[in-house]
Coordinates of N, CA and C in Angstrom, one line a residue:
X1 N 84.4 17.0 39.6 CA 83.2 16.2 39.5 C 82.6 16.2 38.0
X2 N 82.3 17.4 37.5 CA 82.4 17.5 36.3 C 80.3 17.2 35.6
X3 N 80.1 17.5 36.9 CA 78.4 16.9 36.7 C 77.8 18.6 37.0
X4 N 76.8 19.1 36.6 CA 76.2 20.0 36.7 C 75.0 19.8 38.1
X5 N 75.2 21.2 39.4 CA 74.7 21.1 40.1 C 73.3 21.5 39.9
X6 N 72.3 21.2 40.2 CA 70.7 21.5 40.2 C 71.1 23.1 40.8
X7 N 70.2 23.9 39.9 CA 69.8 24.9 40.8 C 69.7 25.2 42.1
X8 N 68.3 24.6 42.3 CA 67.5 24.4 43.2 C 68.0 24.1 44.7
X9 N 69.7 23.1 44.1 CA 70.1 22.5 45.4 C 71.0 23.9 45.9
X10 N 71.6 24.2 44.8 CA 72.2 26.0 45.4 C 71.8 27.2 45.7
X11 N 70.6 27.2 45.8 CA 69.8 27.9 46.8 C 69.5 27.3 47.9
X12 N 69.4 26.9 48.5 CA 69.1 26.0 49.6 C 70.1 26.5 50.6
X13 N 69.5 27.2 52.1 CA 70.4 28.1 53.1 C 70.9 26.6 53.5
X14 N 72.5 27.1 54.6 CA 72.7 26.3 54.7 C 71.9 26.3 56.7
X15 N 71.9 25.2 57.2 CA 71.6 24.9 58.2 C 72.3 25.6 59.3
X16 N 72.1 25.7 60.2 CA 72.7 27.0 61.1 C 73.5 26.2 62.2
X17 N 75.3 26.6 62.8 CA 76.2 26.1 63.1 C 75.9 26.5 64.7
X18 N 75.7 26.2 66.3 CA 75.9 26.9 67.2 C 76.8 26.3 68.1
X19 N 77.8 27.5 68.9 CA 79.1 27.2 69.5 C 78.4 27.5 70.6
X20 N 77.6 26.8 71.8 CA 77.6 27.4 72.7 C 78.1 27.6 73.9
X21 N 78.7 28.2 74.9 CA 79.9 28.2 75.7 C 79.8 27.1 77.1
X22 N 80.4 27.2 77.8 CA 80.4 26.2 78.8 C 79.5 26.2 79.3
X23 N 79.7 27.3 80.2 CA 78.3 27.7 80.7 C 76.6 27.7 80.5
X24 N 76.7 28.0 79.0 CA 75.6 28.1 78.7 C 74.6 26.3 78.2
X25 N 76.5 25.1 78.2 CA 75.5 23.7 77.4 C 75.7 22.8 79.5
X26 N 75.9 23.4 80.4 CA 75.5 22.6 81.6 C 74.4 22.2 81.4
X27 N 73.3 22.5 80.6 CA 72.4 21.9 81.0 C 71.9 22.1 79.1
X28 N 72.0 20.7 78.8 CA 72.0 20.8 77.0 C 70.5 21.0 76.5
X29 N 69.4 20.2 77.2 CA 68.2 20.2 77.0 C 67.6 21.9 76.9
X30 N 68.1 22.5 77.7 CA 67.5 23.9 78.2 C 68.2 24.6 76.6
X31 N 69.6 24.6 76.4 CA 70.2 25.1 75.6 C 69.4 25.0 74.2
X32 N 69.0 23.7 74.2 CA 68.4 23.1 72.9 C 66.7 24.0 72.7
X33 N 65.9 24.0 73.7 CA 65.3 24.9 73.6 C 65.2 26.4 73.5
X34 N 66.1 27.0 73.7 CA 66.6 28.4 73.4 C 66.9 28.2 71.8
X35 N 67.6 27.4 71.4 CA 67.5 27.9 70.1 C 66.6 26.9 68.7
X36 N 65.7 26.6 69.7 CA 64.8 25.7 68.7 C 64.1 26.5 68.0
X37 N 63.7 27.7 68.8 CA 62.9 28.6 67.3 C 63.4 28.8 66.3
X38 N 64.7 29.3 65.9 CA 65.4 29.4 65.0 C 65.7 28.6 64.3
X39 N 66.3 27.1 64.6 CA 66.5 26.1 64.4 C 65.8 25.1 63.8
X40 N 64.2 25.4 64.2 CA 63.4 24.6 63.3 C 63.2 25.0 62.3
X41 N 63.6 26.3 61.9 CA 62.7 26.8 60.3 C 63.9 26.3 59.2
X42 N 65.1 25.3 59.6 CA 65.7 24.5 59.0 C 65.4 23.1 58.9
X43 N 64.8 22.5 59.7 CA 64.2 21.2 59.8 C 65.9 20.5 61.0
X44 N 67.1 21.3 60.6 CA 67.8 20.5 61.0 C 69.4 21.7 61.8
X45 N 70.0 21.1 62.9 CA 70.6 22.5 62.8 C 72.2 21.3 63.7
X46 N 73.7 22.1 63.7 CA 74.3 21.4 64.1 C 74.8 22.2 65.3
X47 N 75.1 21.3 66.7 CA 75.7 22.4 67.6 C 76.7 21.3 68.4
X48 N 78.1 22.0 68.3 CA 79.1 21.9 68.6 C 79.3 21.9 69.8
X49 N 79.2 21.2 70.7 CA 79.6 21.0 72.2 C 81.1 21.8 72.7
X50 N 81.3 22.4 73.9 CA 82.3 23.2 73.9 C 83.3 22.1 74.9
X51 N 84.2 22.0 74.5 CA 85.4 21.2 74.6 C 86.4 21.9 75.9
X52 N 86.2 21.4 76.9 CA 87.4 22.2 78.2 C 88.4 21.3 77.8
X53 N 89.3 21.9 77.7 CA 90.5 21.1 77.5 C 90.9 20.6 79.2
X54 N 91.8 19.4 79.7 CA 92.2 18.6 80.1 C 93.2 19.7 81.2
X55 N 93.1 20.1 82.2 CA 94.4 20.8 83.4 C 95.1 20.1 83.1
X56 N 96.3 20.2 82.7 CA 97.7 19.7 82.8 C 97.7 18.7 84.0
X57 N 97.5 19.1 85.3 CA 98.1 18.9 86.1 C 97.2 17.6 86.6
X58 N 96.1 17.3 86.2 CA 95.3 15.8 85.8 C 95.7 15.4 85.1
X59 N 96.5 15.4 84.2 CA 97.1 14.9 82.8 C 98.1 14.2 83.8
X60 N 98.9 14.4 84.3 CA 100.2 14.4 84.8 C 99.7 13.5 86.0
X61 N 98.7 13.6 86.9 CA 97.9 12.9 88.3 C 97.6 11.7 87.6
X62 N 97.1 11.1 86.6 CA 96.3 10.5 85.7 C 97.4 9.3 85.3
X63 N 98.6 9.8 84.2 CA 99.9 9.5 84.5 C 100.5 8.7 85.5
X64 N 100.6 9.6 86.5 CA 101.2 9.2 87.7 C 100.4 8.0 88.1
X65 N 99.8 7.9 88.5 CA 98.2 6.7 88.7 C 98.5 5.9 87.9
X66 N 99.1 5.8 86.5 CA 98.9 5.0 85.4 C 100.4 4.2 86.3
X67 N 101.3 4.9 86.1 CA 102.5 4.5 86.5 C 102.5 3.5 87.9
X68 N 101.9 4.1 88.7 CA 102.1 3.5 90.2 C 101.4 2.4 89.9
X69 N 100.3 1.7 89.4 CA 99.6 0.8 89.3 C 100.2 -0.4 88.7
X70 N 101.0 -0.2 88.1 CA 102.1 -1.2 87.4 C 103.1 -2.0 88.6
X71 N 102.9 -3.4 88.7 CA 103.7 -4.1 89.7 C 105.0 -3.9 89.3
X72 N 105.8 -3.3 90.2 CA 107.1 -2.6 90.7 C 108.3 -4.0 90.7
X73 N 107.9 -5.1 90.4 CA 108.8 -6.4 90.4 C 109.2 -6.0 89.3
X74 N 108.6 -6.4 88.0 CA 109.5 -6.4 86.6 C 109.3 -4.9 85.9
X75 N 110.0 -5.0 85.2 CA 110.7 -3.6 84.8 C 110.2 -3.8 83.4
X76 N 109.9 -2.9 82.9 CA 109.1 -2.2 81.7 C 110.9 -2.6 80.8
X77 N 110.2 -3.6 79.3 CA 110.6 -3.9 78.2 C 110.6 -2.7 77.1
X78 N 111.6 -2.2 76.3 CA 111.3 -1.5 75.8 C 112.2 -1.7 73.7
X79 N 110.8 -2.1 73.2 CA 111.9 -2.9 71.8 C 112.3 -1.2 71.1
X80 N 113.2 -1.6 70.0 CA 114.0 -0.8 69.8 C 113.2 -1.1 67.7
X81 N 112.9 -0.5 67.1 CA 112.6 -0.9 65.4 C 113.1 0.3 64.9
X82 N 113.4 -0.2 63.7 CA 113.9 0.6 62.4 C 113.2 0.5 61.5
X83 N 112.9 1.4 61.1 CA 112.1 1.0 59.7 C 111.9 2.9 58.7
X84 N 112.2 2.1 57.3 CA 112.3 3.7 56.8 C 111.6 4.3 56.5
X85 N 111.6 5.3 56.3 CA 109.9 6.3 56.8 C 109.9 6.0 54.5
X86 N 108.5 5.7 54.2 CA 108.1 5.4 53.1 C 108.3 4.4 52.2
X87 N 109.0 3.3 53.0 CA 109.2 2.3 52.3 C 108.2 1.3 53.2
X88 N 108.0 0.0 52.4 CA 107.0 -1.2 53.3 C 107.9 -2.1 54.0
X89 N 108.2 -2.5 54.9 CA 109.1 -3.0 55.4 C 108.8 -4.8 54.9
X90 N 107.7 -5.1 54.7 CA 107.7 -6.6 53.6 C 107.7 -6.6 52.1
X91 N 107.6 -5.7 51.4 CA 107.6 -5.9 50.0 C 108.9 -5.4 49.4
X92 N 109.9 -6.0 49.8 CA 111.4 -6.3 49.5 C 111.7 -4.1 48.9
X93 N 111.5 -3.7 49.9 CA 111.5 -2.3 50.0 C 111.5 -1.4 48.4
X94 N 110.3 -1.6 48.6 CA 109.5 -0.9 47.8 C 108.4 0.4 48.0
X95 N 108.6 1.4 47.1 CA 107.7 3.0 47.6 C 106.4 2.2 48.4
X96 N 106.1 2.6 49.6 CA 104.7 2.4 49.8 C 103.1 3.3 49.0
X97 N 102.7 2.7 48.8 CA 101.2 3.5 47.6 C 100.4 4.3 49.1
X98 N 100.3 5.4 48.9 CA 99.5 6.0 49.8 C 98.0 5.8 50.0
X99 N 97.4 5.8 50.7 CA 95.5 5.8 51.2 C 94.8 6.5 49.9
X100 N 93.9 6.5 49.8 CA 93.7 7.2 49.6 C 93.5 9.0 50.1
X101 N 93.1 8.7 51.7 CA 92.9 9.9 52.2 C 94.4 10.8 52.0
X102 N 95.5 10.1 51.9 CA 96.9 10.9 51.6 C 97.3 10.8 50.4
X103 N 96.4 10.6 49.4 CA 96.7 10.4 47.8 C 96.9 12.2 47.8
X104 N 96.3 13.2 48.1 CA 96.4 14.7 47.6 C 94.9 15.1 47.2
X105 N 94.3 14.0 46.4 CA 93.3 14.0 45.5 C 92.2 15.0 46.8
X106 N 91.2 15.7 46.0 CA 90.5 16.4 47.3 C 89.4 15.7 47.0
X107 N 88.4 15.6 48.3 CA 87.4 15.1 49.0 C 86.3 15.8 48.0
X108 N 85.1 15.1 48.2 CA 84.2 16.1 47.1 C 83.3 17.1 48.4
X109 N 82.9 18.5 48.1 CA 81.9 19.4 49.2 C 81.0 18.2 49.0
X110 N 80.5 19.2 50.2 CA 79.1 18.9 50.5 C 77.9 19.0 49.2
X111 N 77.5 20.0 48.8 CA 76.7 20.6 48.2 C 77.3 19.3 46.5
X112 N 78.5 19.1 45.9 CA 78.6 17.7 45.2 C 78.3 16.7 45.9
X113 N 78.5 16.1 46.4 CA 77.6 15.1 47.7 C 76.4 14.8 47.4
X114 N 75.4 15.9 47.7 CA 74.3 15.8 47.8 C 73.7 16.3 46.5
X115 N 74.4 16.6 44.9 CA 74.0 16.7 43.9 C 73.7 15.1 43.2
X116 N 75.0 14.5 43.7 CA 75.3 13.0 43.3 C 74.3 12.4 43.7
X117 N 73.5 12.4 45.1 CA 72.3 11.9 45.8 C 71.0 12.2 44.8
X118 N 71.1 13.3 44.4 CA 70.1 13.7 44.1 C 70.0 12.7 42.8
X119 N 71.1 13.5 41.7 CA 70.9 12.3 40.7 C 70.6 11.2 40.5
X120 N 70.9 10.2 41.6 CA 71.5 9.0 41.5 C 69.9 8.2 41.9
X121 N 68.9 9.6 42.6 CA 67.9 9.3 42.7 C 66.2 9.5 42.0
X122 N 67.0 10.7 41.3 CA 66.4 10.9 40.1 C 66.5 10.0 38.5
X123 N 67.7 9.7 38.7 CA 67.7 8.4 37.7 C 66.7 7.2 38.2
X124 N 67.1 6.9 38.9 CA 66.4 5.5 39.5 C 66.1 5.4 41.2
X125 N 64.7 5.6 41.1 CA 64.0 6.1 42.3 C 63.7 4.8 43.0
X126 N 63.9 5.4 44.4 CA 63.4 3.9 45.2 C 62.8 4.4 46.4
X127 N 62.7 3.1 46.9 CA 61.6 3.5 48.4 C 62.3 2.6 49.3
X128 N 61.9 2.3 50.7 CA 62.0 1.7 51.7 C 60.7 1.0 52.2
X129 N 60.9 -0.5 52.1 CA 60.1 -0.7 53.2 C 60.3 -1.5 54.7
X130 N 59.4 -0.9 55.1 CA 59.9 -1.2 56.6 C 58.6 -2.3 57.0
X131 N 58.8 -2.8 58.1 CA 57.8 -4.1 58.3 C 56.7 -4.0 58.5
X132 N 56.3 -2.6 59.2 CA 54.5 -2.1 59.3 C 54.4 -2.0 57.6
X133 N 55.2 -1.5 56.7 CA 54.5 -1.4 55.9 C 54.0 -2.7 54.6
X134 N 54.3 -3.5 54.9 CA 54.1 -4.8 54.7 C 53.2 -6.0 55.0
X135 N 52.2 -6.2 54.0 CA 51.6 -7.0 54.5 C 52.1 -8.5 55.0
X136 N 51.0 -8.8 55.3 CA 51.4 -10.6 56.1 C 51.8 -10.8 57.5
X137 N 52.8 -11.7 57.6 CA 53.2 -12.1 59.3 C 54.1 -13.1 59.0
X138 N 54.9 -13.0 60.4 CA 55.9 -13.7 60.2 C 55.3 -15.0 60.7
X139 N 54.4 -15.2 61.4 CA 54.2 -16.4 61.7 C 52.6 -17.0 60.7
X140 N 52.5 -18.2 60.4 CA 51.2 -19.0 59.9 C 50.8 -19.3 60.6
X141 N 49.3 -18.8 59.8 CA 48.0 -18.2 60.3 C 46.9 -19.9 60.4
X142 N 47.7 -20.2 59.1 CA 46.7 -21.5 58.4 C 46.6 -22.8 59.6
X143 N 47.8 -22.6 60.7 CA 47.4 -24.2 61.5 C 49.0 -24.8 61.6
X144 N 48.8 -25.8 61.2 CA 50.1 -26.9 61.1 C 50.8 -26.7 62.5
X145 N 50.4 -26.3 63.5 CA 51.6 -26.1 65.0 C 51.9 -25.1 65.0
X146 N 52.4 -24.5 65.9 CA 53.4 -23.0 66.0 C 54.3 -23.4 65.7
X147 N 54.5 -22.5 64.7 CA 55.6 -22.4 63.7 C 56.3 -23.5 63.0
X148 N 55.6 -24.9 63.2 CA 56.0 -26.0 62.1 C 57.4 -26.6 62.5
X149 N 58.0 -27.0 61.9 CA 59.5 -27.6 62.3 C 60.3 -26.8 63.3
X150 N 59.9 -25.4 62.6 CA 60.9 -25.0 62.7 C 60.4 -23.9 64.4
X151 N 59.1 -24.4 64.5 CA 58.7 -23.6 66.1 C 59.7 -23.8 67.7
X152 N 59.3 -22.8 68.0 CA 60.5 -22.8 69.5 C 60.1 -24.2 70.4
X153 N 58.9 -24.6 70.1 CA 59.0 -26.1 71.4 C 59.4 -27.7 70.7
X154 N 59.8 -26.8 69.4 CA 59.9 -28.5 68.6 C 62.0 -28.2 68.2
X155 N 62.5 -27.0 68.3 CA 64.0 -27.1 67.9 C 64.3 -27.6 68.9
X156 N 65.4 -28.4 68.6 CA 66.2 -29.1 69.7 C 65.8 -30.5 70.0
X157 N 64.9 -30.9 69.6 CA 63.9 -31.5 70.2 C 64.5 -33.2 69.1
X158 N 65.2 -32.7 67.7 CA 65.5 -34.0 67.2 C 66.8 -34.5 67.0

């Protein structure tokens, strides 16, 4: 990156990770309050849902189901392609250019991420506005019909 990180942003804990077990996310709301005390004195916290992997033997039931549902008259087509692993098979076979995500090149952290944010905001600061914060209205106030030509009982209408 080659940019110098703020201090300030490398002190900053990081937000707290929780794995909690099967058992314990049945009921996620309940879970979420158990560790809200902790969890708030970050403003923000990430928790990982626990993943049961798939019985085989559903996998295979699931499968099977998949299979029998298929009308038993025509018989499953099956094409046959060649194609060579790294070449483009339209540009008169030529190296294909990789993604970037497979260029090698590495991803920038987190903590660069959010240095670049910071910059990019400290150079040139901005705001958001949202519609309460704006004055006026979308509709006129002054008369002329609801909404003028362009009102809902007059489109269509020419």
């Amino acid at each position: 990156m080659g940019e110098e990180v703020f201090p300030w942003l490398k002190s900053l804990p990081l937000a707290p990770e929780y794995h909690p077990t099967l058992a314990e996310f049945q009921d996620p709301i309940s879970y979420i309050f158990k560790i809200e005390e902790e969890a708030s004195k970050y403003g923000i916290c990430k928790i990982v849902p626990p993943v049961s992997g798939s019985p085989r033997k559903t996998v295979i039931a699931n499968l099977n189901r998949s299979l029998c549902a298929r009308s038993s008259d025509s018989s499953p087509t099956f094409t046959t392609r060649q194609q060579q692993i790294g070449f483009c098979a339209r540009k008169h076979h030529r190296p294909v250019q990789k993604p970037v995500w497979q260029s090698g090149e590495r991803g920038l952290t987190a903590l660069e991420v959010e240095t670049l944010y910071w910059k990019a905001h400290v150079d040139k600061p901005f705001s958001v506005e949202y519609a309460n914060d704006m004055p006026g209205s979308a509709f006129d106030q002054t008369g002329g019909g609801v909404g003028g030509n362009w009102g809902k009982r007059r489109l269509g209408m020419e």
